[in-house]
Amino acid sequence: MKTKLYVLYGGKSVEHEVSLKTAVTVLLSIDESRFEVYPVYITREGLWCTPGHLSKEGLTVERLTAQSAFQDPARSIGEILSGVMALPGPKVVLPLLHGTNGEDGTVQGLLELLNIPYTGNGVLSSALTLDKAMSKHLTTEAGIPQTRYQVCSYEEWNTDGAAVLHEMEDTIGYPCYVKPASLGSSIGISRCINQEELLIGIREAFSYDRKLVIEREVDGREIQVAVLGNERPLASLPGEFIHDHTFFDYESKYMDKRLAMSIPAKVSDGLTQRIRKLAIRAYQAHGCEGLARVDFFLGEDGELYLNEINALPGFTNFSMYPVMWERTDGTSYSELIEKLIAYAIARHENKQTIRYTR
């Protein structure tokens, strides 16, 4: 019997479009001789619906979201769970949901209650890695180096914004970055070189979240590592994007056709091993399982600083995460998906040994 593979994509998130691009690539790469695929689209409004079987031929983002293709566009989450995801036989879920309402532990919690295996990180690690403020507190406790930062809530800013500004300028300084605490793909992030820009950046960040992080800029390079696995994770060779942007924002990441990957990154063998070990250490400190991309700054002083951990990194076949694995050990895109499914099933089976009665 084929394993039923439920692919969740879209979502009530500003990273909706990123999820759609990921879903197209994943759906085109799944081995249909082994898996029976059920695409499930979550609209921007949070409505769950399914287009049924989708042929790989000519598959596009437009077809994934075309309401006319849905068997019943009025379906709810309850109808999907009871009518589609409750079908008998072995099953696993691929939650390809970037950002809020998908990468933050919410969907993972639902799947835990349903007792269905799913790829990627669990509830706690998903929540921790998406919340930059909590991740930075944990990174400090773990003794992993990172740049100086400050956390500010919307309430703190409204109550005494002058004090927040004074502390920031006294301890962080300029240039600095203002980031919504729980968002990815560089959305809502501003690079600020003076107080005027900082005030604009704070307003922008608070339009996406009720908590933000302000960080000191690190002069140097951004180095990325792909980590894969559960209890004994593996780290890829490090990579980096070659570009001339002062700030690597959303448009730079997704629309600049001049971007070039350097994999492995041009660093010494000794530093390569140090980066890979520190990536695994950060991954385990956050309780990650399945996959994550760990991003560092390599300062001009030669020091490494953890930037962030992305629990569901960009996952098209041209994204850094899968390409790093292909250039590390030859793992193809479709093989990588099957490894993630295997890790999901292994984690789920391991959890079934836990006792819930005395």
Coordinates of C-alpha atoms in Angstrom, one line a residue:
M1 CA 0.0 0.0 0.0
K2 CA 1.3 3.5 -0.9
T3 CA 1.9 6.0 1.9
K4 CA -0.6 8.9 1.8
L5 CA 1.3 12.1 1.6
Y6 CA -0.6 15.3 2.6
V7 CA 1.2 18.4 1.3
L8 CA 0.0 21.6 3.2
Y9 CA 0.8 24.8 1.4
G10 CA -0.2 28.5 1.3
G11 CA -1.3 29.6 4.8
K12 CA -2.4 32.7 6.6
S13 CA 1.0 34.3 6.5
V14 CA 2.9 37.1 4.7
E15 CA 5.2 34.3 3.4
H16 CA 2.2 32.8 1.5
E17 CA 3.9 33.2 -1.9
V18 CA 7.2 31.6 -0.7
S19 CA 5.1 28.5 0.4
L20 CA 3.5 28.2 -3.0
K21 CA 6.9 28.2 -4.7
T22 CA 8.1 25.5 -2.3
A23 CA 5.0 23.4 -2.9
V24 CA 5.3 23.4 -6.7
T25 CA 8.9 22.1 -6.5
V26 CA 8.1 19.5 -3.9
L27 CA 5.0 18.2 -5.7
L28 CA 7.0 17.8 -8.9
S29 CA 9.7 15.8 -7.2
I30 CA 7.6 13.3 -5.2
D31 CA 7.9 9.7 -6.4
E32 CA 4.3 8.8 -7.1
S33 CA 5.1 5.1 -7.3
R34 CA 5.7 5.2 -3.5
F35 CA 3.4 8.0 -2.4
E36 CA -0.3 8.8 -2.9
V37 CA -0.2 12.6 -2.9
Y38 CA -3.0 14.8 -1.5
P39 CA -2.4 18.6 -1.9
V40 CA -4.1 20.8 0.7
Y41 CA -4.3 24.5 0.1
I42 CA -4.7 26.9 3.1
T43 CA -5.9 30.3 1.8
R44 CA -4.8 33.7 3.0
E45 CA -8.0 33.7 5.1
G46 CA -7.2 30.4 6.7
L47 CA -9.7 28.3 4.7
W48 CA -8.6 24.7 4.1
C49 CA -9.4 23.2 0.7
T50 CA -8.0 20.6 -1.7
P51 CA -7.7 20.5 -5.5
G52 CA -7.7 16.7 -5.5
H53 CA -5.1 14.9 -7.6
L54 CA -2.9 17.3 -9.6
S55 CA -1.0 16.2 -12.7
K56 CA 2.6 17.1 -12.6
E57 CA 2.4 18.1 -16.3
G58 CA 2.3 21.9 -16.4
L59 CA 2.0 22.3 -12.6
T60 CA 2.2 25.9 -11.6
V61 CA 1.5 28.2 -8.6
E62 CA -1.7 29.3 -10.5
R63 CA -3.0 25.7 -10.7
L64 CA -2.2 25.2 -7.0
T65 CA -4.4 28.1 -6.0
A66 CA -7.1 28.1 -8.7
Q67 CA -10.5 27.9 -7.0
S68 CA -12.0 26.4 -10.1
A69 CA -9.8 23.3 -9.6
F70 CA -11.0 22.6 -6.1
Q71 CA -13.5 19.7 -5.6
D72 CA -15.3 21.9 -3.1
P73 CA -13.9 25.4 -2.5
A74 CA -16.1 25.8 0.6
R75 CA -14.5 23.0 2.5
S76 CA -13.4 23.8 6.1
I77 CA -10.5 22.5 8.2
G78 CA -12.9 20.0 9.9
E79 CA -14.0 18.6 6.5
I80 CA -10.4 18.2 5.3
L81 CA -9.4 16.5 8.6
S82 CA -12.3 14.1 8.7
G83 CA -12.8 13.5 5.0
V84 CA -9.3 13.6 3.5
M85 CA -6.7 13.2 6.2
A86 CA -8.6 10.5 8.0
L87 CA -8.4 8.0 5.1
P88 CA -7.1 4.6 6.2
G89 CA -3.5 3.4 5.7
P90 CA 0.0 4.8 6.4
K91 CA 0.3 8.5 6.1
V92 CA 2.6 11.5 6.6
V93 CA 2.2 15.2 6.4
L94 CA 4.6 17.7 4.7
P95 CA 3.7 21.1 6.2
L96 CA 5.3 23.5 3.6
L97 CA 4.0 26.5 5.5
H98 CA 6.5 29.3 5.9
G99 CA 6.1 31.9 8.7
T100 CA 3.2 32.4 11.1
N101 CA 0.4 29.9 11.3
G102 CA 2.5 27.1 10.0
E103 CA 6.2 27.4 10.9
D104 CA 5.6 28.5 14.4
G105 CA 4.3 25.3 16.0
T106 CA 0.6 25.9 15.5
V107 CA 0.1 23.3 12.7
Q108 CA 2.6 21.0 14.4
G109 CA 0.4 21.0 17.5
L110 CA -2.6 20.1 15.5
L111 CA -0.8 17.2 13.8
E112 CA 0.4 16.0 17.3
L113 CA -3.2 15.9 18.5
L114 CA -4.1 14.0 15.3
N115 CA -1.2 11.6 16.0
I116 CA 0.0 11.8 12.4
P117 CA 3.7 11.9 11.5
Y118 CA 4.9 15.1 9.9
T119 CA 8.2 16.3 8.5
G120 CA 10.3 19.0 10.0
N121 CA 10.5 20.4 13.5
G122 CA 8.1 19.8 16.4
V123 CA 6.0 22.2 18.4
L124 CA 8.6 23.6 20.7
S125 CA 11.5 23.9 18.3
S126 CA 9.2 25.4 15.6
A127 CA 8.0 28.1 18.1
L128 CA 11.5 28.8 19.4
T129 CA 13.2 29.2 16.1
L130 CA 10.5 31.5 14.6
D131 CA 10.5 33.7 17.6
K132 CA 13.8 35.6 17.3
A133 CA 13.6 37.0 20.8
M134 CA 13.2 33.6 22.5
S135 CA 15.8 32.1 20.2
K136 CA 18.3 34.8 21.2
H137 CA 17.6 34.3 24.9
L138 CA 18.2 30.5 24.4
T139 CA 21.3 31.1 22.4
T140 CA 22.7 33.3 25.2
E141 CA 22.0 30.5 27.7
A142 CA 23.7 27.9 25.5
G143 CA 26.8 30.0 25.3
I144 CA 26.7 30.4 21.5
P145 CA 28.2 33.7 20.3
Q146 CA 25.8 36.2 18.7
T147 CA 25.7 40.0 18.1
R148 CA 24.4 42.4 20.7
Y149 CA 20.6 42.7 20.7
Q150 CA 17.6 44.3 22.5
V151 CA 14.0 43.0 22.6
C152 CA 11.1 45.5 22.8
S153 CA 7.4 44.8 23.1
Y154 CA 4.6 47.0 21.6
E155 CA 3.5 47.8 25.2
E156 CA 7.0 48.9 26.2
W157 CA 7.3 51.1 23.2
N158 CA 4.0 52.8 23.8
T159 CA 4.7 53.2 27.5
D160 CA 8.2 54.6 27.3
G161 CA 9.6 54.7 23.8
A162 CA 12.1 57.4 24.8
A163 CA 13.7 55.0 27.3
V164 CA 13.8 52.2 24.7
L165 CA 15.5 54.5 22.2
H166 CA 18.1 55.7 24.8
E167 CA 19.0 52.2 25.8
M168 CA 19.3 51.1 22.2
E169 CA 21.5 53.9 21.1
D170 CA 23.6 53.5 24.3
T171 CA 24.1 49.7 23.9
I172 CA 23.5 48.8 20.3
G173 CA 24.3 51.9 18.2
Y174 CA 24.3 52.3 14.5
P175 CA 24.1 50.7 12.0
C176 CA 21.5 48.4 13.4
Y177 CA 18.7 46.1 12.2
V178 CA 15.1 46.2 13.4
K179 CA 13.2 42.9 13.0
P180 CA 9.7 41.6 13.8
A181 CA 10.3 38.9 16.3
S182 CA 8.3 36.2 14.6
L183 CA 8.7 36.4 10.8
G184 CA 11.0 35.2 8.1
S185 CA 12.2 36.0 4.5
S186 CA 13.5 39.4 5.7
I187 CA 9.9 40.8 5.7
G188 CA 9.5 43.8 7.9
I189 CA 13.2 44.2 8.6
S190 CA 14.9 47.6 8.3
R191 CA 18.6 48.6 8.3
C192 CA 19.0 51.9 10.2
I193 CA 21.9 54.3 10.3
N194 CA 20.3 57.0 12.4
Q195 CA 17.4 57.7 14.8
E196 CA 15.1 58.9 12.0
E197 CA 15.5 55.6 10.2
L198 CA 15.2 53.6 13.4
L199 CA 11.8 55.2 14.2
I200 CA 10.6 54.3 10.8
G201 CA 11.9 50.8 11.1
I202 CA 10.3 50.3 14.5
R203 CA 6.9 51.3 13.1
E204 CA 7.4 49.0 10.2
A205 CA 8.3 46.0 12.4
F206 CA 5.4 46.6 14.7
S207 CA 3.0 46.5 11.8
Y208 CA 3.9 42.8 11.5
D209 CA 4.3 41.8 15.1
R210 CA 3.8 42.9 18.7
K211 CA 7.4 42.2 19.6
L212 CA 10.6 43.2 17.8
V213 CA 14.4 42.6 18.0
I214 CA 17.0 45.3 17.4
E215 CA 20.5 44.0 16.6
R216 CA 23.9 45.5 16.1
E217 CA 25.2 45.1 12.6
V218 CA 28.2 42.7 12.1
D219 CA 30.6 43.7 9.4
G220 CA 31.5 40.6 7.4
R221 CA 30.0 37.7 5.6
E222 CA 26.8 35.6 6.1
I223 CA 27.5 31.9 6.1
Q224 CA 24.8 29.2 6.0
V225 CA 24.7 25.6 6.9
A226 CA 22.1 22.9 6.2
V227 CA 21.4 20.6 9.2
L228 CA 19.5 17.3 8.8
G229 CA 18.4 14.6 11.2
N230 CA 16.8 13.8 14.5
E231 CA 19.0 12.6 17.5
R232 CA 22.2 12.5 15.5
P233 CA 22.0 15.4 13.0
L234 CA 24.4 16.0 10.2
A235 CA 25.7 19.4 8.9
S236 CA 26.4 20.2 5.3
L237 CA 29.3 22.1 3.9
P238 CA 28.8 25.8 4.5
G239 CA 27.6 28.1 1.7
E240 CA 27.0 31.7 1.1
F241 CA 25.3 34.0 -1.4
I242 CA 27.6 36.3 -3.4
H243 CA 25.9 39.6 -3.8
D244 CA 26.6 43.4 -3.5
H245 CA 23.6 44.3 -1.4
T246 CA 24.3 46.2 1.9
F247 CA 21.0 44.7 3.2
F248 CA 19.9 41.3 1.9
D249 CA 16.2 42.0 2.0
Y250 CA 13.1 40.2 0.5
E251 CA 13.6 41.6 -3.0
S252 CA 17.3 40.8 -2.9
K253 CA 16.6 37.2 -1.9
Y254 CA 13.8 36.4 -4.3
M255 CA 14.1 38.8 -7.2
D256 CA 17.7 39.5 -7.9
K257 CA 18.7 37.3 -10.9
R258 CA 22.4 38.1 -10.3
L259 CA 22.6 36.1 -7.0
A260 CA 25.2 33.4 -7.1
M261 CA 25.8 30.6 -4.6
S262 CA 29.3 29.7 -3.4
I263 CA 29.2 26.2 -2.0
P264 CA 31.3 25.3 -0.3
A265 CA 32.0 28.8 1.0
K266 CA 35.5 30.0 0.6
V267 CA 36.8 29.5 4.1
S268 CA 39.6 27.4 5.6
D269 CA 39.2 23.8 6.4
G270 CA 39.5 24.5 10.0
L271 CA 36.9 27.2 10.0
T272 CA 34.6 24.9 7.9
Q273 CA 34.7 22.3 10.6
R274 CA 34.1 24.9 13.3
I275 CA 31.1 26.2 11.5
R276 CA 29.6 22.7 11.0
K277 CA 30.1 21.8 14.7
L278 CA 28.6 25.1 15.9
A279 CA 25.6 24.6 13.6
I280 CA 24.8 21.2 15.1
R281 CA 25.3 22.7 18.6
A282 CA 22.7 25.5 17.8
Y283 CA 20.4 23.0 16.2
Q284 CA 20.4 20.7 19.2
A285 CA 20.1 23.6 21.7
H286 CA 16.8 24.6 20.0
G287 CA 15.6 21.0 20.1
C288 CA 15.4 20.8 16.3
E289 CA 14.5 17.7 14.4
G290 CA 14.1 16.9 10.7
L291 CA 15.8 20.0 9.2
A292 CA 16.9 23.5 9.7
R293 CA 19.2 26.0 8.1
V294 CA 21.6 27.7 10.5
D295 CA 22.9 31.1 9.5
F296 CA 26.0 32.7 10.9
F297 CA 27.9 36.0 10.5
L298 CA 31.6 35.7 9.9
G299 CA 32.9 38.9 11.2
E300 CA 35.9 40.8 9.9
D301 CA 37.5 39.9 13.2
G302 CA 37.3 36.2 12.2
E303 CA 34.7 35.5 14.9
L304 CA 31.4 33.5 14.2
Y305 CA 28.1 35.0 15.4
L306 CA 24.9 33.0 15.2
N307 CA 22.3 35.0 13.2
E308 CA 19.3 32.8 13.2
I309 CA 17.9 29.3 12.8
N310 CA 15.3 28.8 10.0
A311 CA 13.2 25.7 10.8
L312 CA 11.6 25.7 7.3
P313 CA 14.1 27.2 5.0
G314 CA 13.5 28.0 1.4
F315 CA 13.0 24.7 -0.3
T316 CA 12.8 25.0 -4.1
N317 CA 15.4 23.1 -6.0
F318 CA 17.4 26.3 -6.4
S319 CA 17.3 27.2 -2.7
M320 CA 20.4 27.1 -0.6
Y321 CA 19.3 24.3 1.7
P322 CA 18.9 21.5 -0.9
V323 CA 21.8 22.7 -3.0
M324 CA 24.1 22.6 0.0
W325 CA 23.2 18.9 0.5
E326 CA 23.6 18.1 -3.2
R327 CA 27.1 19.6 -3.1
T328 CA 28.0 18.0 0.2
D329 CA 27.2 14.4 -0.4
G330 CA 25.3 14.2 -3.7
T331 CA 21.9 13.9 -2.2
S332 CA 19.3 14.8 -4.9
Y333 CA 16.2 16.9 -4.2
S334 CA 13.8 14.0 -4.3
E335 CA 16.2 11.9 -2.1
L336 CA 16.2 14.8 0.4
I337 CA 12.4 14.8 0.6
E338 CA 12.4 11.0 1.2
K339 CA 15.0 11.4 3.9
L340 CA 12.8 14.0 5.6
I341 CA 9.8 11.7 5.4
A342 CA 11.9 8.8 6.9
Y343 CA 12.9 11.1 9.8
A344 CA 9.3 12.1 10.4
I345 CA 8.1 8.5 10.5
A346 CA 11.0 7.4 12.8
R347 CA 10.2 10.3 15.2
H348 CA 6.6 9.4 15.2
E349 CA 7.3 5.7 15.9
N350 CA 9.6 6.6 18.7
K351 CA 6.9 8.7 20.3
Q352 CA 4.5 5.8 20.3
T353 CA 6.6 4.1 23.0
I354 CA 5.8 6.9 25.5
R355 CA 3.4 6.0 28.3
Y356 CA 0.4 8.2 28.9
T357 CA -1.1 6.2 31.8
R358 CA 0.4 5.1 35.2

